[in-house]
PDB file of N, CA and C in Angstrom:
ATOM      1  N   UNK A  26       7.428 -44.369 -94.154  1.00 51.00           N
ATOM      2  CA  UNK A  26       8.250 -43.180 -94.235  1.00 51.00           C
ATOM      3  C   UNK A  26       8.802 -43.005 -95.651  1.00 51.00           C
ATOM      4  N   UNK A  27       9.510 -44.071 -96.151  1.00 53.00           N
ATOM      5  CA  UNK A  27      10.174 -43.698 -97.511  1.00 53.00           C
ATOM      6  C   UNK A  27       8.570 -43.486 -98.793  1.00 53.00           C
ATOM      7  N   UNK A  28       7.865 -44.313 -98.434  1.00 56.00           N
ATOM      8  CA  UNK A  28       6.756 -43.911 -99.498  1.00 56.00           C
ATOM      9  C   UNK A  28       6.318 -42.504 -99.770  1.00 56.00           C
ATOM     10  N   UNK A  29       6.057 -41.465 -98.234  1.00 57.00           N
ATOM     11  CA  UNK A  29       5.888 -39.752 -98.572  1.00 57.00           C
ATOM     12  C   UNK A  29       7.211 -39.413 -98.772  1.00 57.00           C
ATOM     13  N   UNK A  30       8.760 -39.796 -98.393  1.00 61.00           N
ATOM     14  CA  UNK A  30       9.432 -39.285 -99.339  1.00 61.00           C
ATOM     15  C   UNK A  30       9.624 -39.357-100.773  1.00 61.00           C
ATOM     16  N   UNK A  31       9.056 -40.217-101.117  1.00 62.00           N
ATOM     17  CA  UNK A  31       8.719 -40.774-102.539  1.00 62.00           C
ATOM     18  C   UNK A  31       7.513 -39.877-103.327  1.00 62.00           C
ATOM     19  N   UNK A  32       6.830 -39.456-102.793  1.00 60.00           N
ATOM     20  CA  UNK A  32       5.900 -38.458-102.997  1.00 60.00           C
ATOM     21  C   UNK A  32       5.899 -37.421-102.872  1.00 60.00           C
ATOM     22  N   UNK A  33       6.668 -37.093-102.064  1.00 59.00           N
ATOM     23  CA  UNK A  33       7.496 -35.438-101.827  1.00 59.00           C
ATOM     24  C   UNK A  33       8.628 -34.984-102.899  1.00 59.00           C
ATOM     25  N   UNK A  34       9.479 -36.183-103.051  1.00 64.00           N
ATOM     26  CA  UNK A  34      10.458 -35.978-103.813  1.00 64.00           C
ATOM     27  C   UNK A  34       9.805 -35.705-105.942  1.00 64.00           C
ATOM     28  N   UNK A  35       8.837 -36.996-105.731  1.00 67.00           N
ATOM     29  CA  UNK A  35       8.055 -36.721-107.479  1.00 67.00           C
ATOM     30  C   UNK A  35       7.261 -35.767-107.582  1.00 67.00           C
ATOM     31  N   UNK A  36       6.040 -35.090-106.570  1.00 68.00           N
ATOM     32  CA  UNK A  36       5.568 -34.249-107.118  1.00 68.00           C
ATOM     33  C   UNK A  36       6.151 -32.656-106.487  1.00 68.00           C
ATOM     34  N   UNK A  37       7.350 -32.906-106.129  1.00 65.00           N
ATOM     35  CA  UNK A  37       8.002 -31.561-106.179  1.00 65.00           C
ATOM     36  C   UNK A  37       7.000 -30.709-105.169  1.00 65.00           C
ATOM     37  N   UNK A  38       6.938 -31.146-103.726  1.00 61.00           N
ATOM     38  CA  UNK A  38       6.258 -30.934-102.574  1.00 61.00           C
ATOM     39  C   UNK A  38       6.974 -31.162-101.175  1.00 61.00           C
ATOM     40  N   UNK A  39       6.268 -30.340-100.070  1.00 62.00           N
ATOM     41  CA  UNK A  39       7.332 -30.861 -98.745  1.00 62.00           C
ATOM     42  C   UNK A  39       6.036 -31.491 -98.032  1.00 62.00           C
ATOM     43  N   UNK A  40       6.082 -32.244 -97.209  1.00 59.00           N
ATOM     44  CA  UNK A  40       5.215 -32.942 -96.297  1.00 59.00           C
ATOM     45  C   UNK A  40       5.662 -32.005 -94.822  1.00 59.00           C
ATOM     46  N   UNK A  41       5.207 -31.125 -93.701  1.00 59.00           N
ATOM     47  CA  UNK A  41       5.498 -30.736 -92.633  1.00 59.00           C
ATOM     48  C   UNK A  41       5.470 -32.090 -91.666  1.00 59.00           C
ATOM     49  N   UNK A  42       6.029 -31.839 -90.458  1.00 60.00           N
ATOM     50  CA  UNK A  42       5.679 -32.486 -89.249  1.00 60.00           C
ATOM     51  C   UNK A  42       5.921 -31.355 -87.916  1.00 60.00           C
ATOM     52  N   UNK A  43       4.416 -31.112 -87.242  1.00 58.00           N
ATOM     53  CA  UNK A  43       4.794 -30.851 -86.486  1.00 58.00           C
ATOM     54  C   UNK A  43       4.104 -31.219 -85.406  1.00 58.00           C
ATOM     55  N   UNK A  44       4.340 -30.733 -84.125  1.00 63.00           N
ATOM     56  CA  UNK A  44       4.078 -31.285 -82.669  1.00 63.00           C
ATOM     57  C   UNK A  44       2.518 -29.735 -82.240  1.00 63.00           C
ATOM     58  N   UNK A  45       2.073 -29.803 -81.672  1.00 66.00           N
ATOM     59  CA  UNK A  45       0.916 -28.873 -81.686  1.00 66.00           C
ATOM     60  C   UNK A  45       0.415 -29.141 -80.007  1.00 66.00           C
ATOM     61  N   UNK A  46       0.094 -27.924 -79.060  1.00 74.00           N
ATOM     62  CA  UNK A  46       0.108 -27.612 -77.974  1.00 74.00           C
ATOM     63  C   UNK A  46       0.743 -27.884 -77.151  1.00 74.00           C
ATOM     64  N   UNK A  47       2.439 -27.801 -77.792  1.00 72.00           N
ATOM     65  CA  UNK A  47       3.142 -27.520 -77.139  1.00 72.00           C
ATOM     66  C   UNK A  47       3.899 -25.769 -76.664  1.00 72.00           C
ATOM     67  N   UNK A  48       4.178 -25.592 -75.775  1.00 75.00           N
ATOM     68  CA  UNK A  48       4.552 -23.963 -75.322  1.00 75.00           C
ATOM     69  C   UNK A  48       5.695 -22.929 -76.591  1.00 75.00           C
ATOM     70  N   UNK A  49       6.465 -23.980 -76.555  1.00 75.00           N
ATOM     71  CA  UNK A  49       7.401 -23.490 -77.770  1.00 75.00           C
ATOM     72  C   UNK A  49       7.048 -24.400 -79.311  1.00 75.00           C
ATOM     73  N   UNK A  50       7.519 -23.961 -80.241  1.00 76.00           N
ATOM     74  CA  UNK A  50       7.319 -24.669 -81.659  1.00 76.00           C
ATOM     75  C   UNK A  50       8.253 -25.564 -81.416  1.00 76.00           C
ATOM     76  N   UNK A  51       7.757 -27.140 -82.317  1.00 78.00           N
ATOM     77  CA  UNK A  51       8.829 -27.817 -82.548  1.00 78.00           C
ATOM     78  C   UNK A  51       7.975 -28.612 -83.838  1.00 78.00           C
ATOM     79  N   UNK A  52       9.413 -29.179 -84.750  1.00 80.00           N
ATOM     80  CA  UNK A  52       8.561 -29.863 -86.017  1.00 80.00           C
ATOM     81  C   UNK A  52       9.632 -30.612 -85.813  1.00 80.00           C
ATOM     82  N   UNK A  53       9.475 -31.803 -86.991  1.00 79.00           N
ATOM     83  CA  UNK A  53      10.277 -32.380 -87.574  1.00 79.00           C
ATOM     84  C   UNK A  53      10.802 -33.380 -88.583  1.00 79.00           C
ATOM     85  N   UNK A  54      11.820 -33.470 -88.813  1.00 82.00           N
ATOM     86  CA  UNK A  54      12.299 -33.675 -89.670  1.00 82.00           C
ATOM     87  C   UNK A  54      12.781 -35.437 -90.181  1.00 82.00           C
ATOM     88  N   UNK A  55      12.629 -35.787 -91.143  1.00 79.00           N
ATOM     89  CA  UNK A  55      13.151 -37.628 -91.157  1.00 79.00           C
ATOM     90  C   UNK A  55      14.570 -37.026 -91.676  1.00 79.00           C
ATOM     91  N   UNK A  56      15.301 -38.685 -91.129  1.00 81.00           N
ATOM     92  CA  UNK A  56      16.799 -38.483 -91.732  1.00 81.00           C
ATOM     93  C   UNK A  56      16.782 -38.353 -93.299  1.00 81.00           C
ATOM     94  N   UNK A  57      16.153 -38.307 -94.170  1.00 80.00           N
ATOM     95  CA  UNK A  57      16.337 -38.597 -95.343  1.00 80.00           C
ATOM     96  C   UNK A  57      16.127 -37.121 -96.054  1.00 80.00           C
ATOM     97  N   UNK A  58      15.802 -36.234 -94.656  1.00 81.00           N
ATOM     98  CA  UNK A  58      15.761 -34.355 -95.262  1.00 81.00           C
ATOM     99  C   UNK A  58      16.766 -33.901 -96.611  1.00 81.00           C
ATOM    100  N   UNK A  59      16.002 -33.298 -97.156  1.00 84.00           N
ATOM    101  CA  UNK A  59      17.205 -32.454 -97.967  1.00 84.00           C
ATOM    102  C   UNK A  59      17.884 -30.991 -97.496  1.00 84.00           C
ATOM    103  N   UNK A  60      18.449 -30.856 -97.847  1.00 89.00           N
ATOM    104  CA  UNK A  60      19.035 -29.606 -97.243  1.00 89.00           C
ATOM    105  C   UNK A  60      17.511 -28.330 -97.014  1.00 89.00           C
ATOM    106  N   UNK A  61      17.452 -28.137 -98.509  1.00 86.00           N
ATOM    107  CA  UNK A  61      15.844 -27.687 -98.892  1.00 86.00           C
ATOM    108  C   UNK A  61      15.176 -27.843 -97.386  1.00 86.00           C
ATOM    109  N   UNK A  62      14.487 -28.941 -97.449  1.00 84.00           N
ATOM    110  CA  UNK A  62      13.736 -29.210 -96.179  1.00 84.00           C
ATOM    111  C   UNK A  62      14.226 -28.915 -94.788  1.00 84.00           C
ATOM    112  N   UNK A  63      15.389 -28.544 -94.721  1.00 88.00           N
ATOM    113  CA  UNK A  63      16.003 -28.363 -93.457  1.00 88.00           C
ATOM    114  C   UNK A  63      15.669 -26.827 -93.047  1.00 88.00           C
ATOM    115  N   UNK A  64      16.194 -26.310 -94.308  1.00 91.00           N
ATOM    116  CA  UNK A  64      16.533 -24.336 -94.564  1.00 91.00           C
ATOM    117  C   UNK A  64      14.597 -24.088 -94.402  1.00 91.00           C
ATOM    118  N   UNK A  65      13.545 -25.150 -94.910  1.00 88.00           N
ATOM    119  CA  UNK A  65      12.503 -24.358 -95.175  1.00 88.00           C
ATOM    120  C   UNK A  65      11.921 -24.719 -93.132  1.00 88.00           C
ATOM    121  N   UNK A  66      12.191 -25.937 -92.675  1.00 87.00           N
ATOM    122  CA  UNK A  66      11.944 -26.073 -91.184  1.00 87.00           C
ATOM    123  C   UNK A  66      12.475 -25.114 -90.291  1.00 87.00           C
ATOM    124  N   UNK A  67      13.558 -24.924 -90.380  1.00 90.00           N
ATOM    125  CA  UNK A  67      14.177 -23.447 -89.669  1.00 90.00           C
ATOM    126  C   UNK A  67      13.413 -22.381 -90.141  1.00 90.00           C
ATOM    127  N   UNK A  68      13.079 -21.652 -91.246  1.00 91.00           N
ATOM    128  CA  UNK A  68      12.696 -20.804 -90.891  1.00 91.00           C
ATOM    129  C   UNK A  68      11.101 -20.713 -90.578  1.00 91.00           C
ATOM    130  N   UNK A  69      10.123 -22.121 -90.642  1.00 87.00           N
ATOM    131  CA  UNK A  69       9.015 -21.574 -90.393  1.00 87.00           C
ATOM    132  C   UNK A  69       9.042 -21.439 -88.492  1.00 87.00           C
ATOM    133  N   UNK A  70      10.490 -22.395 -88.356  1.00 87.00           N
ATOM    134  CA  UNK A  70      10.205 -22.674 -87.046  1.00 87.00           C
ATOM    135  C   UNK A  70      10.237 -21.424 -86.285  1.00 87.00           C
ATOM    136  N   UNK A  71      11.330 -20.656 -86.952  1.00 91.00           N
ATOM    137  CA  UNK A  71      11.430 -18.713 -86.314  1.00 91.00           C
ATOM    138  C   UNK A  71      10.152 -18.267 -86.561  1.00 91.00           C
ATOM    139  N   UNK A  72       9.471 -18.394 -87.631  1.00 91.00           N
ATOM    140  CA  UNK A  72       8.347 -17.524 -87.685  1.00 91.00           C
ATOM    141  C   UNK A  72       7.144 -18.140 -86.470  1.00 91.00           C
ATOM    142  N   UNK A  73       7.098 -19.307 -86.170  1.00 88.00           N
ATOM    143  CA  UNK A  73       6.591 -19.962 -84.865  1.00 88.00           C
ATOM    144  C   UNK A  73       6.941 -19.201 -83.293  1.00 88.00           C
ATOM    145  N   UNK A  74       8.527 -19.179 -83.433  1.00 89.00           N
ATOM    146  CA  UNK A  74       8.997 -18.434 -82.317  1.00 89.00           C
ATOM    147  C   UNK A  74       8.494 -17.375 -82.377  1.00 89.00           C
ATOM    148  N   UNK A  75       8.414 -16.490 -83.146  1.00 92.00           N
ATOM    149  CA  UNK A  75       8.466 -14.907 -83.246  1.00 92.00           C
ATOM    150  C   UNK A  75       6.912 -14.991 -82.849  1.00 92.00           C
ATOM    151  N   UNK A  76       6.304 -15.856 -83.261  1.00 90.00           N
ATOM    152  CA  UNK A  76       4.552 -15.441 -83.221  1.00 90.00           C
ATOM    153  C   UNK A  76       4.030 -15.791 -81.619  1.00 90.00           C
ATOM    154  N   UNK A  77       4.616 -16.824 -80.990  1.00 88.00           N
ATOM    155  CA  UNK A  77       5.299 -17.398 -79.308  1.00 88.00           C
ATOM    156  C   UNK A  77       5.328 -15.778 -78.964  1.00 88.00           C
ATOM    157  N   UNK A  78       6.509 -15.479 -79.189  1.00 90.00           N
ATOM    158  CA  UNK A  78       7.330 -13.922 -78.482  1.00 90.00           C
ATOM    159  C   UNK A  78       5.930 -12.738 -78.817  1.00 90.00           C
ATOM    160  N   UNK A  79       5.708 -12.366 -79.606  1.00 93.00           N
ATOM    161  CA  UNK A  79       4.578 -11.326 -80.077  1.00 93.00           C
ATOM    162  C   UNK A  79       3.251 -11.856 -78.933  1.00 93.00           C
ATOM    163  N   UNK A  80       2.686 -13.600 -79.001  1.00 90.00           N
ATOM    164  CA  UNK A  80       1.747 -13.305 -78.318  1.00 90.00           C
ATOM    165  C   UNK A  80       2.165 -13.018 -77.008  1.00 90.00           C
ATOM    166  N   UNK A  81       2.838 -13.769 -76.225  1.00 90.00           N
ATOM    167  CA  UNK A  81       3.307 -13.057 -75.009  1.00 90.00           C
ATOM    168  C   UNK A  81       3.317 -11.612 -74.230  1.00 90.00           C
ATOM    169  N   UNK A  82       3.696 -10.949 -75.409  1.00 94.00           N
ATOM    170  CA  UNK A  82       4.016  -9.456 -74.949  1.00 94.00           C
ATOM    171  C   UNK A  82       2.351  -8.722 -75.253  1.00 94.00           C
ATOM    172  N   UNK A  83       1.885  -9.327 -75.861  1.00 86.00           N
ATOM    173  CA  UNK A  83       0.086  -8.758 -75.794  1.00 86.00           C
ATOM    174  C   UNK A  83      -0.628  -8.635 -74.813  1.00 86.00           C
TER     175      UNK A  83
END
């Protein structure tokens, strides 16, 4: 774990985590997040929801 934060943090990059065929989005996050990484997980996670909500209503 600390080694890709170590690699995230030097070449000025985020590493994602997420969970995949599940019904709703979920990712996540190590304790060692930066704020950065927090603000950029929230919002892909809405754009996950929203794309959830859109296919639904098709």
């Amino acid at each position: 774990q600390h080694h890709i934060q170590s690699v995230q943090r030097s070449a000025n990059v985020s590493a994602l985590g997420y969970a995949a065929g599940l019904r709703k989005p979920v990712n996540d996050l190590s304790r060692g997040a930066l704020v950065e990484d927090i603000v950029f997980t929230i919002a892909i996670t809405a754009v996950q929801a929203k794309q959830v909500e859109d296919a639904r209503k098709a």
